[in-house]
Coordinates of C-alpha atoms and ligand atoms in Angstrom, one line a residue:
M30 CA 159.5 25.0 216.1
S31 CA 159.2 26.5 219.7
F32 CA 156.6 29.1 220.9
T33 CA 157.7 29.7 224.8
K34 CA 160.8 31.7 222.7
P35 CA 160.6 36.1 224.9
L36 CA 158.2 37.5 222.7
R37 CA 159.4 39.6 220.2
G38 CA 156.6 41.5 218.9
P39 CA 156.7 45.8 217.9
S40 CA 157.1 47.2 221.4
V41 CA 153.8 47.5 222.9
D42 CA 154.1 49.1 226.8
W43 CA 150.9 47.1 227.9
P44 CA 150.8 47.7 231.5
D45 CA 150.8 44.2 232.2
G46 CA 150.0 43.3 236.2
E47 CA 148.0 46.3 236.9
P48 CA 144.7 46.5 238.4
Y49 CA 142.2 48.0 236.0
E50 CA 138.5 48.7 235.2
D51 CA 136.7 48.3 232.1
E52 CA 134.8 50.4 230.5
P53 CA 132.1 48.4 227.3
R54 CA 132.3 51.8 224.6
G55 CA 129.5 49.6 222.0
T56 CA 130.1 47.9 219.3
L57 CA 132.5 48.5 216.9
K58 CA 132.0 46.4 213.2
S59 CA 129.9 43.1 212.7
G60 CA 131.2 41.4 211.0
K61 CA 130.0 37.9 208.7
E62 CA 130.1 35.4 212.4
A63 CA 132.6 38.0 214.6
E64 CA 131.5 41.5 216.0
I65 CA 134.5 43.7 217.2
F66 CA 133.2 45.8 220.8
L67 CA 134.8 48.1 221.7
L68 CA 136.2 48.1 225.7
E69 CA 137.9 50.9 227.2
R70 CA 140.2 49.2 230.1
R71 CA 141.3 52.1 232.7
F72 CA 144.5 51.4 234.2
A73 CA 144.6 52.5 238.2
T74 CA 148.4 54.3 237.2
S75 CA 148.4 53.9 233.6
G76 CA 145.3 55.6 232.5
P77 CA 142.9 54.4 229.7
R78 CA 143.6 52.3 227.5
L79 CA 141.2 51.1 223.9
L80 CA 140.7 47.6 223.5
A81 CA 139.0 45.5 221.1
H82 CA 136.9 42.6 221.4
K83 CA 136.4 39.9 218.8
R84 CA 133.5 37.5 220.2
Y85 CA 132.4 35.1 217.4
R86 CA 128.4 34.3 217.5
P87 CA 126.7 30.6 219.3
R88 CA 126.3 28.8 216.4
Y89 CA 122.5 27.8 218.1
P90 CA 121.3 30.7 219.5
G91 CA 118.4 31.0 222.4
K92 CA 115.5 32.2 221.9
D93 CA 116.9 36.5 222.9
E94 CA 121.0 34.8 223.4
L95 CA 121.7 37.4 221.0
R96 CA 120.5 40.1 222.4
E97 CA 121.2 39.1 225.6
K98 CA 124.9 38.9 225.1
G99 CA 125.1 42.0 223.0
F100 CA 125.1 40.7 219.4
S101 CA 122.9 41.9 216.4
N102 CA 121.6 39.3 214.0
S103 CA 122.4 38.3 211.4
T104 CA 124.7 35.0 211.1
S105 CA 126.4 33.7 208.2
Y106 CA 129.2 31.6 209.3
R107 CA 132.7 29.1 207.5
G108 CA 132.8 25.9 206.9
D109 CA 135.5 26.4 204.6
A110 CA 137.2 22.3 205.3
I111 CA 140.0 23.6 203.0
Y112 CA 141.2 25.9 206.5
K113 CA 141.2 23.4 209.6
A114 CA 143.2 20.4 208.2
G115 CA 145.8 21.6 210.3
W116 CA 144.3 21.6 213.6
N117 CA 145.1 19.3 215.7
L118 CA 141.9 17.6 216.6
R119 CA 141.1 14.4 218.7
T120 CA 139.1 11.7 216.3
R121 CA 135.7 12.5 217.3
D122 CA 136.0 16.1 216.6
R123 CA 137.3 15.4 212.9
R124 CA 134.3 13.4 212.4
A125 CA 132.6 16.6 213.7
I126 CA 134.0 19.0 211.9
E127 CA 134.2 17.6 208.6
A128 CA 130.1 16.5 208.8
G129 CA 129.7 20.2 208.9
N130 CA 126.3 21.7 208.9
R131 CA 125.0 17.9 209.3
S132 CA 126.1 17.5 213.2
R133 CA 124.9 20.5 215.6
Y134 CA 127.6 18.7 217.8
G135 CA 130.0 20.0 215.1
H136 CA 128.3 23.3 215.0
E137 CA 129.1 23.5 218.4
L138 CA 132.5 22.8 218.3
A139 CA 133.6 24.9 215.5
A140 CA 132.4 27.7 217.6
Q141 CA 134.5 27.1 220.4
L142 CA 137.6 26.7 217.5
W143 CA 137.4 28.9 215.6
P144 CA 138.2 32.1 218.3
M145 CA 140.7 29.6 220.2
Q146 CA 142.7 29.4 216.2
E147 CA 142.2 33.0 215.8
W148 CA 143.6 33.5 219.2
T149 CA 146.5 31.5 218.1
M150 CA 147.1 32.4 215.2
L151 CA 148.1 36.1 216.2
R152 CA 150.3 35.7 219.5
R153 CA 152.1 33.4 216.8
A154 CA 152.2 36.6 214.4
W155 CA 153.1 39.2 216.6
E156 CA 155.3 37.1 218.7
A157 CA 157.4 36.2 215.4
G158 CA 157.1 41.0 215.0
V159 CA 154.1 40.7 213.2
T160 CA 152.5 44.2 212.7
V161 CA 149.0 43.3 213.8
P162 CA 146.4 44.4 217.1
Y163 CA 148.7 43.2 220.5
P164 CA 147.1 40.2 221.5
V165 CA 145.5 41.4 225.1
E166 CA 143.5 38.1 226.5
R167 CA 141.3 35.6 226.0
T168 CA 137.5 35.5 226.3
E169 CA 135.2 33.5 226.5
D170 CA 134.0 33.4 223.1
G171 CA 136.6 35.2 221.6
F172 CA 139.8 37.2 223.0
L173 CA 141.4 41.2 223.6
M174 CA 143.4 42.6 221.6
T175 CA 144.3 46.3 221.2
F176 CA 142.5 48.9 218.4
V177 CA 143.8 50.4 216.3
G178 CA 142.6 54.2 215.9
D179 CA 142.0 56.8 218.8
D180 CA 139.5 58.3 220.6
E181 CA 137.9 60.2 217.6
A182 CA 138.0 57.1 215.2
A183 CA 138.9 54.0 214.6
A184 CA 141.5 52.6 211.3
P185 CA 140.6 52.2 208.1
K186 CA 140.5 49.4 206.2
L187 CA 143.5 50.0 203.4
A188 CA 140.9 49.4 201.1
Q189 CA 138.8 52.2 202.4
A190 CA 141.6 54.6 203.7
R191 CA 142.9 57.5 201.4
L192 CA 147.2 57.1 200.4
S193 CA 148.8 59.4 199.2
P194 CA 150.9 57.6 195.9
A195 CA 153.9 57.8 198.7
E196 CA 152.0 56.0 201.0
L197 CA 150.8 53.3 198.7
E198 CA 154.6 52.7 198.0
S199 CA 155.5 52.4 201.8
A200 CA 152.1 50.1 202.5
W201 CA 153.1 47.7 200.0
E202 CA 156.5 47.9 201.7
Q203 CA 155.0 47.0 204.4
M204 CA 153.1 44.9 203.1
A205 CA 156.2 42.1 201.6
E206 CA 157.6 42.6 205.0
A207 CA 155.2 41.4 207.1
L208 CA 154.3 38.8 204.2
R209 CA 158.0 38.0 204.9
T210 CA 157.7 38.1 208.2
L211 CA 155.2 35.6 208.3
T212 CA 156.1 33.0 206.5
R213 CA 159.0 33.0 207.9
A214 CA 157.4 31.9 211.0
G215 CA 155.7 29.3 208.9
L216 CA 152.2 31.1 208.9
V217 CA 149.7 31.5 205.6
H218 CA 147.0 34.4 206.5
A219 CA 144.7 32.7 203.9
D220 CA 142.2 35.9 204.1
L221 CA 144.8 38.8 203.2
S222 CA 143.2 41.7 201.0
A223 CA 142.7 45.0 201.4
Y224 CA 139.8 44.8 203.8
N225 CA 142.1 42.7 206.5
L226 CA 144.6 45.6 207.0
L227 CA 144.0 48.6 208.2
W228 CA 146.1 51.7 208.3
W229 CA 146.8 54.0 210.6
E230 CA 149.5 56.7 211.2
G231 CA 151.2 55.4 208.4
R232 CA 151.5 51.5 209.7
L233 CA 150.2 49.0 208.1
V234 CA 148.4 46.8 210.3
V235 CA 147.4 43.4 209.1
I236 CA 144.5 41.6 211.2
D237 CA 141.0 38.6 210.7
L238 CA 143.6 35.6 211.0
P239 CA 141.1 32.8 211.7
Q240 CA 141.6 31.1 209.5
A241 CA 145.7 31.3 208.9
V242 CA 147.2 27.8 208.1
E243 CA 150.6 26.1 208.9
F244 CA 153.1 25.0 206.1
T245 CA 153.8 21.8 208.4
T246 CA 150.2 20.9 208.9
N247 CA 148.5 22.3 205.7
T248 CA 148.7 21.2 202.3
D249 CA 146.9 24.3 200.5
A250 CA 149.6 26.0 202.4
F251 CA 151.3 27.4 199.1
E252 CA 147.8 27.8 197.3
L253 CA 146.8 30.1 199.9
L254 CA 150.4 32.1 199.8
H255 CA 150.0 32.4 195.9
R256 CA 146.7 33.8 196.7
D257 CA 147.3 35.9 199.7
V258 CA 150.3 37.8 197.3
A259 CA 148.3 37.8 194.2
N260 CA 145.4 39.0 196.4
V261 CA 147.0 42.3 198.1
G262 CA 149.7 42.2 194.8
E263 CA 147.2 43.0 192.6
W264 CA 145.2 45.4 194.0
F265 CA 148.6 48.2 195.0
A266 CA 149.2 46.9 190.9
R267 CA 145.9 48.7 190.0
R268 CA 147.3 52.1 192.5
G269 CA 150.3 52.3 190.7
V270 CA 152.3 50.4 192.8
E271 CA 155.0 48.4 190.2
V272 CA 154.6 44.8 191.5
D273 CA 155.5 41.7 191.0
V274 CA 152.9 38.3 192.1
E275 CA 154.9 35.8 191.5
G276 CA 158.8 37.3 192.4
L277 CA 157.5 38.1 195.5
Y278 CA 155.7 34.5 195.6
A279 CA 158.8 33.1 194.7
E280 CA 160.7 34.5 197.5
M281 CA 158.2 33.4 199.8
V282 CA 158.5 30.2 198.8
S283 CA 162.0 30.5 199.3
V284 CA 161.5 31.9 202.5
A285 CA 159.5 28.5 203.2
W286 CA 162.0 26.9 202.7
L287 CA 165.0 28.1 204.6
G288 CA 163.7 30.6 206.4
Ligands
ATP27 N1 141.9 45.7 217.0 C1 141.3 46.9 215.8 N2 141.6 48.0 215.9 C2 140.3 48.6 215.1 N3 139.8 48.5 214.4 C3 139.4 46.7 214.9 C4 139.7 45.9 215.0 N4 139.5 44.5 214.7 C5 139.2 44.6 214.0 N5 138.7 46.0 213.7 C6 137.6 46.0 213.0 O1 136.4 45.8 212.3 C7 136.2 45.3 211.6 C8 135.9 43.5 211.5 O2 136.7 42.6 211.8 P1 137.6 41.3 211.5 O3 138.1 41.4 210.1 O4 138.8 40.7 211.9 O5 136.2 40.3 211.7 P2 135.2 39.6 210.4 O6 134.5 39.1 211.2 O7 135.9 38.7 209.8 O8 134.6 40.5 209.5 P3 134.2 41.0 208.2 O9 133.1 40.0 207.7 O10 134.1 42.5 208.0 O11 135.6 41.0 207.4 C9 137.5 45.1 211.1 O12 137.9 45.3 209.2 C10 137.6 46.6 211.4 O13 137.5 47.5 210.8
MG28 MG1 137.8 40.7 208.1

């Protein structure tokens, strides 16, 4: 698979190369291992844009470090080896990661790898044409992406948005299309749910991809794909959308094999 192809994500008029100033606008959400900060990037001529800065918390914070870096206090970290199967690591690093909680080195390494992994997966999804936030740039402990929402409010998670029956139908169609595009790109989101989808102005936006895996490097990819399809499929079915989970999964399997 080549990643040097021209980008063909959902069109975005991002003013690359234009001078700007960044203005922090506070914490947006505090998640399990990362926090989302809001940032206003004021471009010299094209005006302000809102960005979401996803930052992963340090794993072994020193005294006051979390506060100094602007994080809130809660910590909890994922250790699911299943997602890491395809990661391209040196032997020492792989051993350290597999040792999980037992080694500080493994912990620190994992802390750096998750944001890198998510950045890579977000870029690949965007390049493939999936409706995800536009990946703007990597930062020390995370990355910047376009903010989904406006000056007044952030886009609600699908789970919290109030959709009409027609909007639900459209959201499910968009979901199936996003699954097709991701699958064709060789990727499985692996944590797909109504909590990792945003709803904004009639568009379904896929977020939160650190645990995404590849068919070619992860032997659990098909199982994870089935779980994704079932998770979101059942969510839509409970809300009255006509959904055929096994049919859609079968279609994805053939897309994965045949493109
Ligand atoms: N680009 C974005 N635009 C607007 N809101 C966003 C964006 N990215 C994330 N969010 C908000 O921040 C929340 C947490 O983001 P994300 O799911 O990526 O992180 P997480 O660490 O997995 O958090 P959680 O444990 O809550 O799932 C999202 O549910 C969403 O409400
Ligand atoms: Mg999430």
